[in-house]
Each structure stands twice: as C-alpha cells, then as structure tokens.
Amino acid sequence: MIALDFSTFLGRFHPLFVHMPIGFVFLAILLEWWQSFKKLEKISSLISIAWFLSGLSAIMAALCGWYLGETGLYEEEQLFLHRWLGIVLVPIFFAGWWLKKNYYNYSKIIQHGFNLLIIVLLSIEGHQGGNLTHGDTYLTEFAPEPLQNLMGAKNEVAQEKQLINPDSVKVYEDLIYPIFENSCINCHGDEVKRGGLNMAYADSLMLGGSNNNMIIEGNAEGSELFRRITLPQKSIKFMPPTKKVLTYDQIKTIEWWINQGASFEATLTDVEISKNMKPVLLRQYGLNTEPKPWYEKVKVSPLDSTKISAIQKQGFKVKVLGEKIPLLDISYTGKDLTLEKMKTLEMASSHITWLVLSGTNVKDEYLSGLIKFSNLTRLELDNTQISDNGVFHLKNASHLEILNLYNTLVSKVSLPVIKELPGLKRVYLSETKVLPEDVKSFNEDDSKLSVIITSKD
C-alpha cells in the first residue's frame, strides 16, 4: 500500500515534467531556424544544450508517466501508444543533442528534416495525451459540423442496451456483463490483468485475481468488487478510476445481482426483483418488470361474430378490449338473468376476461359454468345474493385477478378459497359477513393480495 501510494505520488508529477521537453525542443528549433534565416556563420551552442535538457526532462516525464499509467487511471488501449512513444522520444531527444552538437557534420536537409520529424512525433504524442486527459472528442466536439466531418469526428450518444421482454433477459449476460465490458475489461481483461483480475469470463472473475473475495455470492457488502466501486473517488483504490465511472443505477444493479447470488445463468424471472430495483431496471434498460395482466399475455383468435350476436341477443353487453386483444368485456344489468342465459356465455368461455354481473339476480348455481372460463381475470358480483357456495365455484379460476364481492352474503368460510386463487390481486369484501379481524392475518400472510374491507357501523 505504501509503495502504491509513493508511486502514485511520483506519477502525479507527470503533468509538471511533460511540458519541459516540449518547451526546450521548440525553443531549440525556433532558435535554429532564426539563425538559419539570418544566415549566421556559427550556430549557437544554446541549441544543443536545449536539446540535451529536453532529453533529461523527457526521462523525468516518461518515468512519472509510467507510474501514473500504473495507477489504472487510464485505459490500456489508449495508454499504450502514448506511453511507448514518450519512451522512444527520450533517445531521439539525445540523438538531437548529438546532431546539433555536430551541426556542421551533417547537411541542412538532415538537420531540418530531423526537426520536422520531432514536431510530427510531438504532435502525435501531445494529441494522445490530450485524448487520455480530456477524452477523444475534446478537440472536435465544438468544431463546426463540416470540420467535424472532415476530421472524422463521431457524435454518437452511447445508450444502454434496451431490452424488451423481461422473460428472455439473462441477468449477467444482458445486464451485468455490458457494465463490465464498458468500464472494467479494458484494464481487467485478456490482454491486461491489473491486480491479476480478468473480468472477461465468469470463471476468471470469480477467481478474483489477487483478492479472493472479489465476489461473495449473496453478500455485496462483503465483496471487494462492490467495495471498490463505492469507495470515495479520491481513493486510489476506487474503481473504475477512468472517466467511465459507474452510475448510481449501474452500481445498484451490480449490488442487486451479487445479493441475489451472483448467478451467471439466471434469467430475470428466476430472481427476486425488489421494489427499489424495478425503477432502476426501467431507467437503465427500459425493462418494465411490473407483472402484466393475464389478458395482455394470452393469445386467442377473435371470436366469431355470430357467437357475439347470440350473446348480445340474451341481453348481455359485449365489448372487445382492443384490436390486438380480442378478449371480451361482458356485462349484464337487470333482474331477469337466468341459468340458460349464463350458459350462452360458454360459447365464448376462452374469450371472456371481464364479467360484470353487479346488481343482478345472479345465483350461486349460475357460477358453476365459470370453471370453463380459462381467461377470466375480473369478476364483478357486488350487490348480489352470492354466498359462499357461489365462491366455491371459483376455486379453479387460476387467472382471476380482481374479485368484487361487496355487499354479498359471503362469510369467512370463503376466505380459504379466495386465498388459494393464484392470480388474485384484489378482493372487495366490505358490507359482507366477513369481519376485519377475519382478514387481519390473511393480509399479513399474502402481501400480493390486497383485501379491501371496512367494518360495518
């Protein structure tokens, strides 16, 4: 740790030293060109001295630059050319010192050609350094558009991968790995393994490099990976120390993945998505993980129009949910509902998803045919004489999501049946024989089911 701190200390002198060889070299070249323009008989010894000083300062700049690069502050693929060209420039500067010291032993073509070569190399080196410090678009982002096109500048906005169907999303492959690929693998991959860590593959990631606790399954707080990405940015162990700092949503996604067991195979439907993670997944990837109503999932062909007409002739109102959802919303009003009329609905048993019988004379036995209604998601029986016997007919309504029993004759006898309905999200039991204390533990046991009930005055 002490060695790392000291080398980082030395590395931060790089910006101080890096301008010195540039200044000495340009001073020497300008002085040489001025004397050549003036056609002076003897070249000044200051020119060779300036070249020698540029070599010495280049050694310091390269040494400090090497230490600065080792801190991991820069991506290896961008650092490589800048680092090694800086090292190559050191002997070139000393070659310039020898060339200028023996100025009259070489032709002016060689002298001026060498000067031009140094200017080109310094321009490349300086541009690479600017890209490392300020980003690839620093020079061109505010340039006029024609000039941007001429210079090949790219004005692309990076966006997270947008995923459509949550059921097909693999947590690691689609959510976690893209984060690592964008911000980590350049320094922890096949070619460069800082700290001995290779994050390009699942098995090498779990090995953890020099730290065996890189990922502790089910324990984000104890995982070195999570600790590093949540350290203060001023810490030399903060990761990633480049400009590709992880966002809040990315950090929360990694934390959630580790706490869920850090599986490399699990799909989104295999893991628990907490209430706090749902908006993160929506913002980060466009993933809406709120469960869809059954009627949005089911696929059926439109019901034959003659069957719809037959149902309407029995006094039922029929509505189609939508052009892409050919399921039916059926309702009835009045006190003349009969068992025969209810049996007419069976010709549309797989198409009826909403059934409203509020305020009718519906009887318990009328509900016996609902066992055939495979896509029934909403049943309105409020203000009727339905009792526990009627609710018993609903025990196989596996996709029923909303059940309105307000002001009916049901009692707590119906609660076990209601509780066993797998898709039920909301049930209305106010003004029934069910008391609030009857459903107190009921609500505590099943957080997915909301029971709406008020006590009678």
CSV table of C-alpha atoms in Angstrom, one decimal:
chain,number,residue,atom,x,y,z
A,1,MET,CA,0.0,0.0,0.0
A,2,ILE,CA,2.9,2.4,0.9
A,3,ALA,CA,4.7,1.5,-2.4
A,4,LEU,CA,1.5,2.2,-4.3
A,5,ASP,CA,0.9,5.5,-2.6
A,6,PHE,CA,4.5,6.6,-3.3
A,7,SER,CA,4.5,5.6,-7.0
A,8,THR,CA,1.2,7.4,-7.4
A,9,PHE,CA,2.8,10.4,-5.7
A,10,LEU,CA,5.6,10.3,-8.3
A,11,GLY,CA,3.2,9.7,-11.2
A,12,ARG,CA,1.3,12.9,-10.5
A,13,PHE,CA,4.4,14.9,-11.3
A,14,HIS,CA,4.0,13.9,-15.0
A,15,PRO,CA,2.0,16.9,-16.0
A,16,LEU,CA,4.7,19.1,-14.5
A,17,PHE,CA,7.6,17.5,-16.4
A,18,VAL,CA,5.8,16.7,-19.6
A,19,HIS,CA,5.8,20.3,-20.9
A,20,MET,CA,9.5,20.8,-20.2
A,21,PRO,CA,11.0,18.7,-23.1
A,22,ILE,CA,8.4,20.2,-25.4
A,23,GLY,CA,9.4,23.7,-24.4
A,24,PHE,CA,13.2,23.0,-24.7
A,25,VAL,CA,12.8,21.4,-28.1
A,26,PHE,CA,10.6,24.1,-29.7
A,27,LEU,CA,13.0,26.7,-28.3
A,28,ALA,CA,15.9,24.9,-29.9
A,29,ILE,CA,14.2,24.5,-33.2
A,30,LEU,CA,13.0,28.1,-33.4
A,31,LEU,CA,16.4,29.4,-32.4
A,32,GLU,CA,18.0,27.3,-35.1
A,33,TRP,CA,15.5,28.4,-37.8
A,34,TRP,CA,16.0,32.0,-36.8
A,35,GLN,CA,19.8,31.7,-37.1
A,36,SER,CA,19.4,30.0,-40.4
A,37,PHE,CA,17.1,32.8,-41.6
A,38,LYS,CA,19.7,35.4,-40.5
A,39,LYS,CA,22.4,33.3,-42.2
A,40,LEU,CA,24.7,33.5,-39.2
A,41,GLU,CA,28.1,31.9,-39.7
A,42,LYS,CA,28.2,29.9,-36.4
A,43,ILE,CA,25.3,28.2,-34.8
A,44,SER,CA,24.7,28.9,-31.1
A,45,SER,CA,25.7,26.3,-28.5
A,46,LEU,CA,22.4,27.0,-26.7
A,47,ILE,CA,20.7,24.9,-29.4
A,48,SER,CA,22.5,21.7,-28.5
A,49,ILE,CA,22.2,22.5,-24.7
A,50,ALA,CA,18.4,22.9,-25.2
A,51,TRP,CA,18.2,19.5,-26.9
A,52,PHE,CA,20.2,17.9,-24.0
A,53,LEU,CA,17.9,19.5,-21.4
A,54,SER,CA,14.9,18.2,-23.4
A,55,GLY,CA,16.3,14.7,-23.1
A,56,LEU,CA,16.9,14.9,-19.4
A,57,SER,CA,13.4,16.3,-18.8
A,58,ALA,CA,11.9,13.7,-21.1
A,59,ILE,CA,13.4,11.0,-18.8
A,60,MET,CA,11.6,12.5,-15.8
A,61,ALA,CA,8.4,12.9,-17.8
A,62,ALA,CA,8.5,9.3,-19.1
A,63,LEU,CA,9.3,7.9,-15.6
A,64,CYS,CA,6.5,9.8,-13.9
A,65,GLY,CA,4.2,9.0,-16.8
A,66,TRP,CA,4.9,5.3,-16.3
A,67,TYR,CA,3.9,5.4,-12.7
A,68,LEU,CA,0.8,7.5,-13.5
A,69,GLY,CA,-0.2,4.9,-16.0
A,70,GLU,CA,0.2,2.1,-13.5
A,71,THR,CA,-2.4,3.6,-11.2
A,72,GLY,CA,-5.1,2.4,-13.6
A,73,LEU,CA,-6.5,5.9,-14.2
A,74,TYR,CA,-6.3,5.3,-18.0
A,75,GLU,CA,-7.5,2.6,-20.3
A,76,GLU,CA,-4.7,0.4,-21.5
A,77,GLU,CA,-5.6,0.5,-25.2
A,78,GLN,CA,-5.5,4.3,-25.2
A,79,LEU,CA,-2.4,4.4,-22.9
A,80,PHE,CA,-0.2,2.1,-25.0
A,81,LEU,CA,0.8,4.4,-27.9
A,82,HIS,CA,1.2,7.5,-25.6
A,83,ARG,CA,3.4,5.6,-23.1
A,84,TRP,CA,5.7,4.0,-25.6
A,85,LEU,CA,6.1,6.9,-27.9
A,86,GLY,CA,7.1,9.0,-24.9
A,87,ILE,CA,9.8,6.5,-24.0
A,88,VAL,CA,11.0,6.4,-27.6
A,89,LEU,CA,11.3,10.2,-27.7
A,90,VAL,CA,13.9,10.1,-24.9
A,91,PRO,CA,16.7,8.6,-27.1
A,92,ILE,CA,15.5,10.7,-30.0
A,93,PHE,CA,16.0,13.9,-28.0
A,94,PHE,CA,19.5,12.8,-27.1
A,95,ALA,CA,20.1,12.0,-30.8
A,96,GLY,CA,19.1,15.6,-31.5
A,97,TRP,CA,21.6,16.8,-29.0
A,98,TRP,CA,24.3,14.9,-30.8
A,99,LEU,CA,23.1,16.1,-34.2
A,100,LYS,CA,23.1,19.7,-33.1
A,101,LYS,CA,26.3,19.5,-31.3
A,102,ASN,CA,27.9,18.3,-34.5
A,103,TYR,CA,25.8,20.6,-36.6
A,104,TYR,CA,28.3,21.1,-39.5
A,105,ASN,CA,29.0,17.4,-40.0
A,106,TYR,CA,25.5,16.9,-41.4
A,107,SER,CA,23.6,18.6,-44.2
A,108,LYS,CA,20.9,21.1,-43.6
A,109,ILE,CA,18.4,18.7,-45.2
A,110,ILE,CA,19.1,16.2,-42.4
A,111,GLN,CA,19.0,19.0,-39.8
A,112,HIS,CA,15.7,20.4,-40.8
A,113,GLY,CA,14.2,17.0,-41.6
A,114,PHE,CA,15.0,15.9,-38.1
A,115,ASN,CA,13.3,19.0,-36.7
A,116,LEU,CA,10.2,18.3,-38.7
A,117,LEU,CA,10.2,14.7,-37.6
A,118,ILE,CA,10.3,15.8,-33.9
A,119,ILE,CA,7.4,18.2,-34.5
A,120,VAL,CA,5.3,15.5,-36.0
A,121,LEU,CA,6.1,13.0,-33.2
A,122,LEU,CA,5.4,15.6,-30.5
A,123,SER,CA,2.1,16.5,-32.2
A,124,ILE,CA,1.0,12.8,-32.1
A,125,GLU,CA,2.2,12.4,-28.5
A,126,GLY,CA,0.5,15.6,-27.4
A,127,HIS,CA,-2.8,14.6,-29.1
A,128,GLN,CA,-2.7,11.2,-27.5
A,129,GLY,CA,-2.1,12.8,-24.1
A,130,GLY,CA,-5.0,15.2,-24.7
A,131,ASN,CA,-7.3,12.3,-25.5
A,132,LEU,CA,-6.3,10.5,-22.3
A,133,THR,CA,-6.9,13.5,-20.2
A,134,HIS,CA,-10.0,15.1,-21.8
A,135,GLY,CA,-11.5,12.4,-24.0
A,136,ASP,CA,-11.4,11.5,-27.7
A,137,THR,CA,-13.9,14.3,-28.7
A,138,TYR,CA,-12.2,17.1,-26.8
A,139,LEU,CA,-10.6,18.7,-29.8
A,140,THR,CA,-13.6,18.3,-32.2
A,141,GLU,CA,-16.8,18.4,-30.1
A,142,PHE,CA,-17.3,22.2,-30.6
A,143,ALA,CA,-15.9,22.4,-34.1
A,144,PRO,CA,-18.2,23.4,-36.9
A,145,GLU,CA,-20.0,20.4,-38.4
A,146,PRO,CA,-18.2,20.5,-41.8
A,147,LEU,CA,-14.9,20.4,-39.9
A,148,GLN,CA,-16.1,17.6,-37.7
A,149,ASN,CA,-16.9,15.6,-40.8
A,150,LEU,CA,-13.6,16.4,-42.3
A,151,MET,CA,-11.8,15.2,-39.2
A,152,GLY,CA,-13.9,12.1,-38.9
A,153,ALA,CA,-15.4,13.1,-35.5
A,154,LYS,CA,-18.2,10.9,-34.3
A,155,ASN,CA,-21.1,12.5,-32.5
A,156,GLU,CA,-22.7,9.3,-31.2
A,157,VAL,CA,-24.5,9.2,-27.9
A,158,ALA,CA,-23.9,6.0,-26.0
A,159,GLN,CA,-27.0,4.3,-24.8
A,160,GLU,CA,-27.7,1.3,-22.6
A,161,LYS,CA,-28.9,-1.7,-24.4
A,162,GLN,CA,-32.7,-1.6,-24.4
A,163,LEU,CA,-34.4,-4.9,-23.6
A,164,ILE,CA,-38.0,-5.6,-24.5
A,165,ASN,CA,-39.2,-8.8,-23.0
A,166,PRO,CA,-38.2,-9.4,-19.3
A,167,ASP,CA,-38.9,-13.1,-19.6
A,168,SER,CA,-36.0,-13.6,-22.0
A,169,VAL,CA,-33.4,-11.4,-20.2
A,170,LYS,CA,-30.4,-13.1,-18.7
A,171,VAL,CA,-29.3,-11.2,-15.7
A,172,TYR,CA,-25.5,-11.5,-16.1
A,173,GLU,CA,-25.3,-11.6,-19.9
A,174,ASP,CA,-27.7,-8.8,-20.6
A,175,LEU,CA,-27.4,-6.5,-17.5
A,176,ILE,CA,-24.1,-7.1,-15.7
A,177,TYR,CA,-21.6,-8.0,-18.3
A,178,PRO,CA,-22.2,-4.9,-20.5
A,179,ILE,CA,-21.3,-2.8,-17.5
A,180,PHE,CA,-18.1,-4.6,-17.0
A,181,GLU,CA,-17.3,-4.6,-20.7
A,182,ASN,CA,-17.8,-0.8,-20.9
A,183,SER,CA,-15.9,0.2,-17.7
A,184,CYS,CA,-13.7,-2.6,-16.4
A,185,ILE,CA,-12.5,-5.1,-19.0
A,186,ASN,CA,-10.0,-2.7,-20.7
A,187,CYS,CA,-7.9,-2.9,-17.6
A,188,HIS,CA,-9.1,-6.3,-16.3
A,189,GLY,CA,-9.3,-8.5,-19.4
A,190,ASP,CA,-7.3,-10.9,-21.5
A,191,GLU,CA,-4.6,-8.5,-22.6
A,192,VAL,CA,-4.3,-6.5,-19.4
A,193,LYS,CA,-5.0,-8.1,-16.0
A,194,ARG,CA,-4.4,-5.4,-13.4
A,195,GLY,CA,-4.2,-7.0,-10.0
A,196,GLY,CA,-4.3,-10.3,-11.7
A,197,LEU,CA,-8.0,-9.9,-12.3
A,198,ASN,CA,-9.7,-10.9,-15.6
A,199,MET,CA,-13.3,-9.9,-15.7
A,200,ALA,CA,-13.9,-11.1,-19.3
A,201,TYR,CA,-15.1,-14.5,-18.2
A,202,ALA,CA,-17.3,-15.8,-15.4
A,203,ASP,CA,-14.7,-18.3,-14.0
A,204,SER,CA,-11.8,-15.8,-14.1
A,205,LEU,CA,-14.0,-13.1,-12.5
A,206,MET,CA,-14.9,-15.5,-9.6
A,207,LEU,CA,-11.2,-16.4,-9.1
A,208,GLY,CA,-10.7,-12.7,-8.2
A,209,GLY,CA,-7.1,-12.1,-9.1
A,210,SER,CA,-5.0,-11.1,-6.1
A,211,ASN,CA,-8.2,-10.8,-3.9
A,212,ASN,CA,-10.1,-14.0,-3.3
A,213,ASN,CA,-13.2,-12.1,-2.0
A,214,MET,CA,-13.8,-10.2,-5.3
A,215,ILE,CA,-17.4,-11.5,-5.3
A,216,ILE,CA,-19.1,-13.2,-2.4
A,217,GLU,CA,-22.3,-14.7,-3.5
A,218,GLY,CA,-25.3,-13.2,-1.7
A,219,ASN,CA,-23.1,-10.6,0.1
A,220,ALA,CA,-22.5,-7.4,-1.9
A,221,GLU,CA,-21.2,-5.5,1.2
A,222,GLY,CA,-18.5,-8.2,1.8
A,223,SER,CA,-17.5,-8.3,-1.9
A,224,GLU,CA,-14.3,-6.5,-2.9
A,225,LEU,CA,-15.8,-5.6,-6.3
A,226,PHE,CA,-18.7,-3.7,-4.7
A,227,ARG,CA,-16.4,-2.1,-2.1
A,228,ARG,CA,-14.2,-0.8,-4.9
A,229,ILE,CA,-16.9,0.8,-7.0
A,230,THR,CA,-18.5,2.5,-3.9
A,231,LEU,CA,-15.2,4.0,-2.4
A,232,PRO,CA,-14.8,7.8,-2.5
A,233,GLN,CA,-13.4,8.8,-5.9
A,234,LYS,CA,-10.4,10.3,-4.3
A,235,SER,CA,-9.3,6.9,-3.1
A,236,ILE,CA,-6.5,5.3,-5.2
A,237,LYS,CA,-8.4,2.0,-4.9
A,238,PHE,CA,-11.6,3.4,-6.3
A,239,MET,CA,-12.8,1.6,-9.4
A,240,PRO,CA,-13.0,2.3,-12.2
A,241,PRO,CA,-10.6,5.3,-11.9
A,242,THR,CA,-11.1,6.3,-15.5
A,243,LYS,CA,-13.8,8.7,-16.9
A,244,LYS,CA,-16.2,5.7,-17.2
A,245,VAL,CA,-17.3,6.0,-13.6
A,246,LEU,CA,-20.3,3.8,-12.9
A,247,THR,CA,-23.7,5.5,-12.5
A,248,TYR,CA,-26.0,5.1,-9.5
A,249,ASP,CA,-28.2,2.7,-11.4
A,250,GLN,CA,-25.2,0.6,-12.6
A,251,ILE,CA,-23.9,0.3,-9.0
A,252,LYS,CA,-27.4,-0.7,-7.7
A,253,THR,CA,-27.7,-3.3,-10.5
A,254,ILE,CA,-24.4,-4.9,-9.5
A,255,GLU,CA,-25.3,-4.8,-5.8
A,256,TRP,CA,-28.6,-6.5,-6.6
A,257,TRP,CA,-27.0,-9.2,-8.8
A,258,ILE,CA,-24.5,-10.1,-6.1
A,259,ASN,CA,-27.1,-10.1,-3.3
A,260,GLN,CA,-29.3,-12.4,-5.5
A,261,GLY,CA,-26.4,-15.0,-5.6
A,262,ALA,CA,-24.3,-13.6,-8.4
A,263,SER,CA,-25.6,-16.2,-10.8
A,264,PHE,CA,-24.2,-16.3,-14.4
A,265,GLU,CA,-27.1,-18.3,-15.7
A,266,ALA,CA,-30.3,-16.9,-14.1
A,267,THR,CA,-32.9,-15.1,-16.1
A,268,LEU,CA,-34.8,-12.1,-14.8
A,269,THR,CA,-37.8,-14.3,-13.9
A,270,ASP,CA,-35.5,-16.5,-11.7
A,271,VAL,CA,-34.5,-13.8,-9.3
A,272,GLU,CA,-36.4,-11.6,-6.9
A,273,ILE,CA,-36.8,-8.0,-8.1
A,274,SER,CA,-37.3,-5.7,-5.1
A,275,LYS,CA,-39.5,-2.7,-5.2
A,276,ASN,CA,-36.4,-0.4,-5.3
A,277,MET,CA,-34.9,-2.3,-8.3
A,278,LYS,CA,-37.9,-2.0,-10.5
A,279,PRO,CA,-37.4,1.7,-11.4
A,280,VAL,CA,-33.7,1.1,-11.8
A,281,LEU,CA,-34.3,-1.6,-14.4
A,282,LEU,CA,-36.8,0.6,-16.1
A,283,ARG,CA,-34.5,3.6,-16.3
A,284,GLN,CA,-31.3,1.7,-17.2
A,285,TYR,CA,-32.6,-0.9,-19.7
A,286,GLY,CA,-36.2,0.1,-20.4
A,287,LEU,CA,-37.4,-3.1,-18.6
A,288,ASN,CA,-40.8,-2.9,-17.2
A,289,THR,CA,-40.8,-5.7,-14.6
A,290,GLU,CA,-44.3,-5.0,-13.3
A,291,PRO,CA,-46.3,-8.1,-13.9
A,292,LYS,CA,-48.7,-7.8,-16.9
A,293,PRO,CA,-52.4,-8.6,-16.5
A,294,TRP,CA,-53.2,-12.0,-17.9
A,295,TYR,CA,-55.4,-10.6,-20.6
A,296,GLU,CA,-52.2,-8.9,-22.1
A,297,LYS,CA,-50.4,-12.2,-22.2
A,298,VAL,CA,-53.0,-14.5,-23.6
A,299,LYS,CA,-53.1,-15.2,-27.3
A,300,VAL,CA,-56.5,-16.1,-28.9
A,301,SER,CA,-58.1,-15.6,-32.2
A,302,PRO,CA,-61.1,-13.2,-32.5
A,303,LEU,CA,-64.4,-14.7,-31.6
A,304,ASP,CA,-66.8,-15.4,-34.4
A,305,SER,CA,-69.2,-12.5,-34.9
A,306,THR,CA,-72.2,-14.8,-34.9
A,307,LYS,CA,-71.4,-16.0,-31.4
A,308,ILE,CA,-71.1,-12.4,-30.3
A,309,SER,CA,-74.5,-11.7,-31.8
A,310,ALA,CA,-76.0,-14.7,-30.0
A,311,ILE,CA,-74.7,-13.5,-26.6
A,312,GLN,CA,-76.0,-10.0,-27.3
A,313,LYS,CA,-79.5,-11.3,-28.0
A,314,GLN,CA,-79.6,-12.7,-24.5
A,315,GLY,CA,-79.3,-9.1,-23.1
A,316,PHE,CA,-75.5,-9.1,-22.5
A,317,LYS,CA,-73.4,-6.1,-23.5
A,318,VAL,CA,-70.3,-7.1,-25.3
A,319,LYS,CA,-67.1,-5.1,-25.7
A,320,VAL,CA,-63.8,-6.1,-27.3
A,321,LEU,CA,-60.8,-4.9,-25.3
A,322,GLY,CA,-58.8,-3.9,-28.3
A,323,GLU,CA,-57.7,-4.6,-31.9
A,324,LYS,CA,-54.7,-6.5,-30.6
A,325,ILE,CA,-56.5,-8.0,-27.6
A,326,PRO,CA,-59.7,-9.8,-28.9
A,327,LEU,CA,-60.8,-10.7,-25.4
A,328,LEU,CA,-64.3,-9.7,-24.3
A,329,ASP,CA,-65.7,-7.5,-21.6
A,330,ILE,CA,-69.2,-8.9,-20.8
A,331,SER,CA,-71.8,-7.1,-18.6
A,332,TYR,CA,-75.4,-7.6,-17.7
A,333,THR,CA,-78.0,-5.4,-16.0
A,334,GLY,CA,-81.4,-6.1,-14.6
A,335,LYS,CA,-83.1,-8.8,-12.5
A,336,ASP,CA,-84.0,-11.3,-15.3
A,337,LEU,CA,-80.7,-13.2,-15.6
A,338,THR,CA,-81.3,-16.9,-15.9
A,339,LEU,CA,-79.1,-20.0,-15.9
A,340,GLU,CA,-79.9,-20.5,-19.6
A,341,LYS,CA,-78.6,-17.1,-20.4
A,342,MET,CA,-75.4,-17.8,-18.4
A,343,LYS,CA,-74.9,-21.0,-20.3
A,344,THR,CA,-75.0,-18.9,-23.5
A,345,LEU,CA,-71.7,-17.4,-22.4
A,346,GLU,CA,-70.0,-20.7,-22.5
A,347,MET,CA,-69.6,-20.4,-26.3
A,348,ALA,CA,-67.1,-17.6,-25.6
A,349,SER,CA,-65.6,-19.2,-22.5
A,350,SER,CA,-62.0,-18.7,-23.6
A,351,HIS,CA,-62.6,-15.1,-24.7
A,352,ILE,CA,-64.4,-13.6,-21.7
A,353,THR,CA,-61.8,-11.9,-19.5
A,354,TRP,CA,-64.1,-9.4,-17.7
A,355,LEU,CA,-67.5,-10.3,-16.5
A,356,VAL,CA,-69.7,-7.8,-14.7
A,357,LEU,CA,-72.9,-9.0,-13.0
A,358,SER,CA,-73.2,-6.2,-10.4
A,359,GLY,CA,-76.7,-5.7,-9.0
A,360,THR,CA,-78.3,-8.6,-10.9
A,361,ASN,CA,-80.3,-11.6,-9.6
A,362,VAL,CA,-77.3,-13.9,-10.2
A,363,LYS,CA,-77.5,-17.1,-8.1
A,364,ASP,CA,-74.7,-19.3,-6.7
A,365,GLU,CA,-75.5,-22.1,-9.2
A,366,TYR,CA,-75.2,-19.7,-12.1
A,367,LEU,CA,-71.5,-19.5,-11.5
A,368,SER,CA,-70.9,-23.3,-12.0
A,369,GLY,CA,-70.0,-22.8,-15.6
A,370,LEU,CA,-67.2,-20.3,-14.8
A,371,ILE,CA,-64.9,-23.3,-14.5
A,372,LYS,CA,-64.7,-23.2,-18.3
A,373,PHE,CA,-63.7,-19.5,-18.4
A,374,SER,CA,-60.0,-20.1,-18.7
A,375,ASN,CA,-59.0,-16.4,-19.2
A,376,LEU,CA,-61.4,-14.8,-16.7
A,377,THR,CA,-59.4,-12.0,-14.9
A,378,ARG,CA,-62.1,-9.8,-13.4
A,379,LEU,CA,-65.4,-10.8,-11.9
A,380,GLU,CA,-67.9,-8.2,-10.5
A,381,LEU,CA,-70.5,-9.7,-8.2
A,382,ASP,CA,-71.2,-6.8,-5.9
A,383,ASN,CA,-74.7,-6.0,-4.6
A,384,THR,CA,-76.0,-9.6,-5.4
A,385,GLN,CA,-77.1,-12.6,-3.3
A,386,ILE,CA,-74.0,-14.6,-4.0
A,387,SER,CA,-72.9,-16.6,-0.9
A,388,ASP,CA,-70.0,-19.0,0.0
A,389,ASN,CA,-71.5,-21.6,-2.3
A,390,GLY,CA,-71.1,-19.3,-5.3
A,391,VAL,CA,-67.5,-18.5,-4.3
A,392,PHE,CA,-66.7,-22.3,-4.2
A,393,HIS,CA,-67.3,-22.4,-8.0
A,394,LEU,CA,-64.4,-20.0,-8.5
A,395,LYS,CA,-61.7,-22.3,-6.9
A,396,ASN,CA,-60.3,-23.2,-10.3
A,397,ALA,CA,-60.2,-19.6,-11.7
A,398,SER,CA,-56.4,-19.6,-11.9
A,399,HIS,CA,-56.1,-16.3,-13.7
A,400,LEU,CA,-58.7,-14.3,-11.8
A,401,GLU,CA,-57.1,-11.0,-10.6
A,402,ILE,CA,-59.9,-8.9,-9.3
A,403,LEU,CA,-63.0,-10.2,-7.4
A,404,ASN,CA,-65.7,-7.8,-6.2
A,405,LEU,CA,-67.9,-9.3,-3.5
A,406,TYR,CA,-69.0,-6.0,-2.0
A,407,ASN,CA,-72.5,-6.3,-0.3
A,408,THR,CA,-72.9,-10.0,-0.8
A,409,LEU,CA,-73.7,-12.9,1.5
A,410,VAL,CA,-70.2,-14.3,1.7
A,411,SER,CA,-68.6,-15.1,5.0
A,412,LYS,CA,-65.2,-16.1,6.3
A,413,VAL,CA,-65.9,-19.6,5.0
A,414,SER,CA,-65.0,-18.2,1.6
A,415,LEU,CA,-61.5,-17.0,2.7
A,416,PRO,CA,-59.6,-20.2,2.1
A,417,VAL,CA,-60.9,-20.4,-1.4
A,418,ILE,CA,-60.1,-16.8,-2.1
A,419,LYS,CA,-56.6,-17.2,-0.6
A,420,GLU,CA,-55.9,-20.2,-2.9
A,421,LEU,CA,-56.6,-18.3,-6.1
A,422,PRO,CA,-53.0,-17.9,-7.5
A,423,GLY,CA,-53.5,-14.9,-9.7
A,424,LEU,CA,-55.8,-12.8,-7.4
A,425,LYS,CA,-54.5,-9.4,-6.6
A,426,ARG,CA,-57.5,-7.6,-5.2
A,427,VAL,CA,-60.8,-8.6,-3.5
A,428,TYR,CA,-63.5,-6.4,-2.2
A,429,LEU,CA,-65.3,-7.7,0.9
A,430,SER,CA,-66.9,-4.7,2.5
A,431,GLU,CA,-70.5,-5.0,3.6
A,432,THR,CA,-70.3,-8.8,3.8
A,433,LYS,CA,-70.3,-11.2,6.7
A,434,VAL,CA,-66.5,-11.2,6.7
A,435,LEU,CA,-65.1,-9.1,9.6
A,436,PRO,CA,-61.9,-7.1,9.5
A,437,GLU,CA,-60.4,-9.3,12.2
A,438,ASP,CA,-61.1,-12.3,10.0
A,439,VAL,CA,-58.6,-11.0,7.3
A,440,LYS,CA,-56.0,-9.5,9.6
A,441,SER,CA,-53.7,-12.5,9.4
A,442,PHE,CA,-54.9,-13.0,5.9
A,443,ASN,CA,-53.3,-9.8,4.7
A,444,GLU,CA,-50.1,-10.4,6.7
A,445,ASP,CA,-49.7,-13.9,5.1
A,446,ASP,CA,-50.2,-12.8,1.5
A,447,SER,CA,-48.6,-9.4,0.6
A,448,LYS,CA,-49.5,-9.9,-3.1
A,449,LEU,CA,-53.2,-9.9,-2.4
A,450,SER,CA,-55.0,-6.7,-1.3
A,451,VAL,CA,-58.2,-7.2,0.7
A,452,ILE,CA,-60.4,-4.2,0.8
A,453,ILE,CA,-62.8,-4.3,3.7
A,454,THR,CA,-64.4,-1.8,6.1
A,455,SER,CA,-66.2,-2.5,9.3
A,456,LYS,CA,-70.0,-2.1,9.5
A,457,ASP,CA,-71.3,0.8,11.6
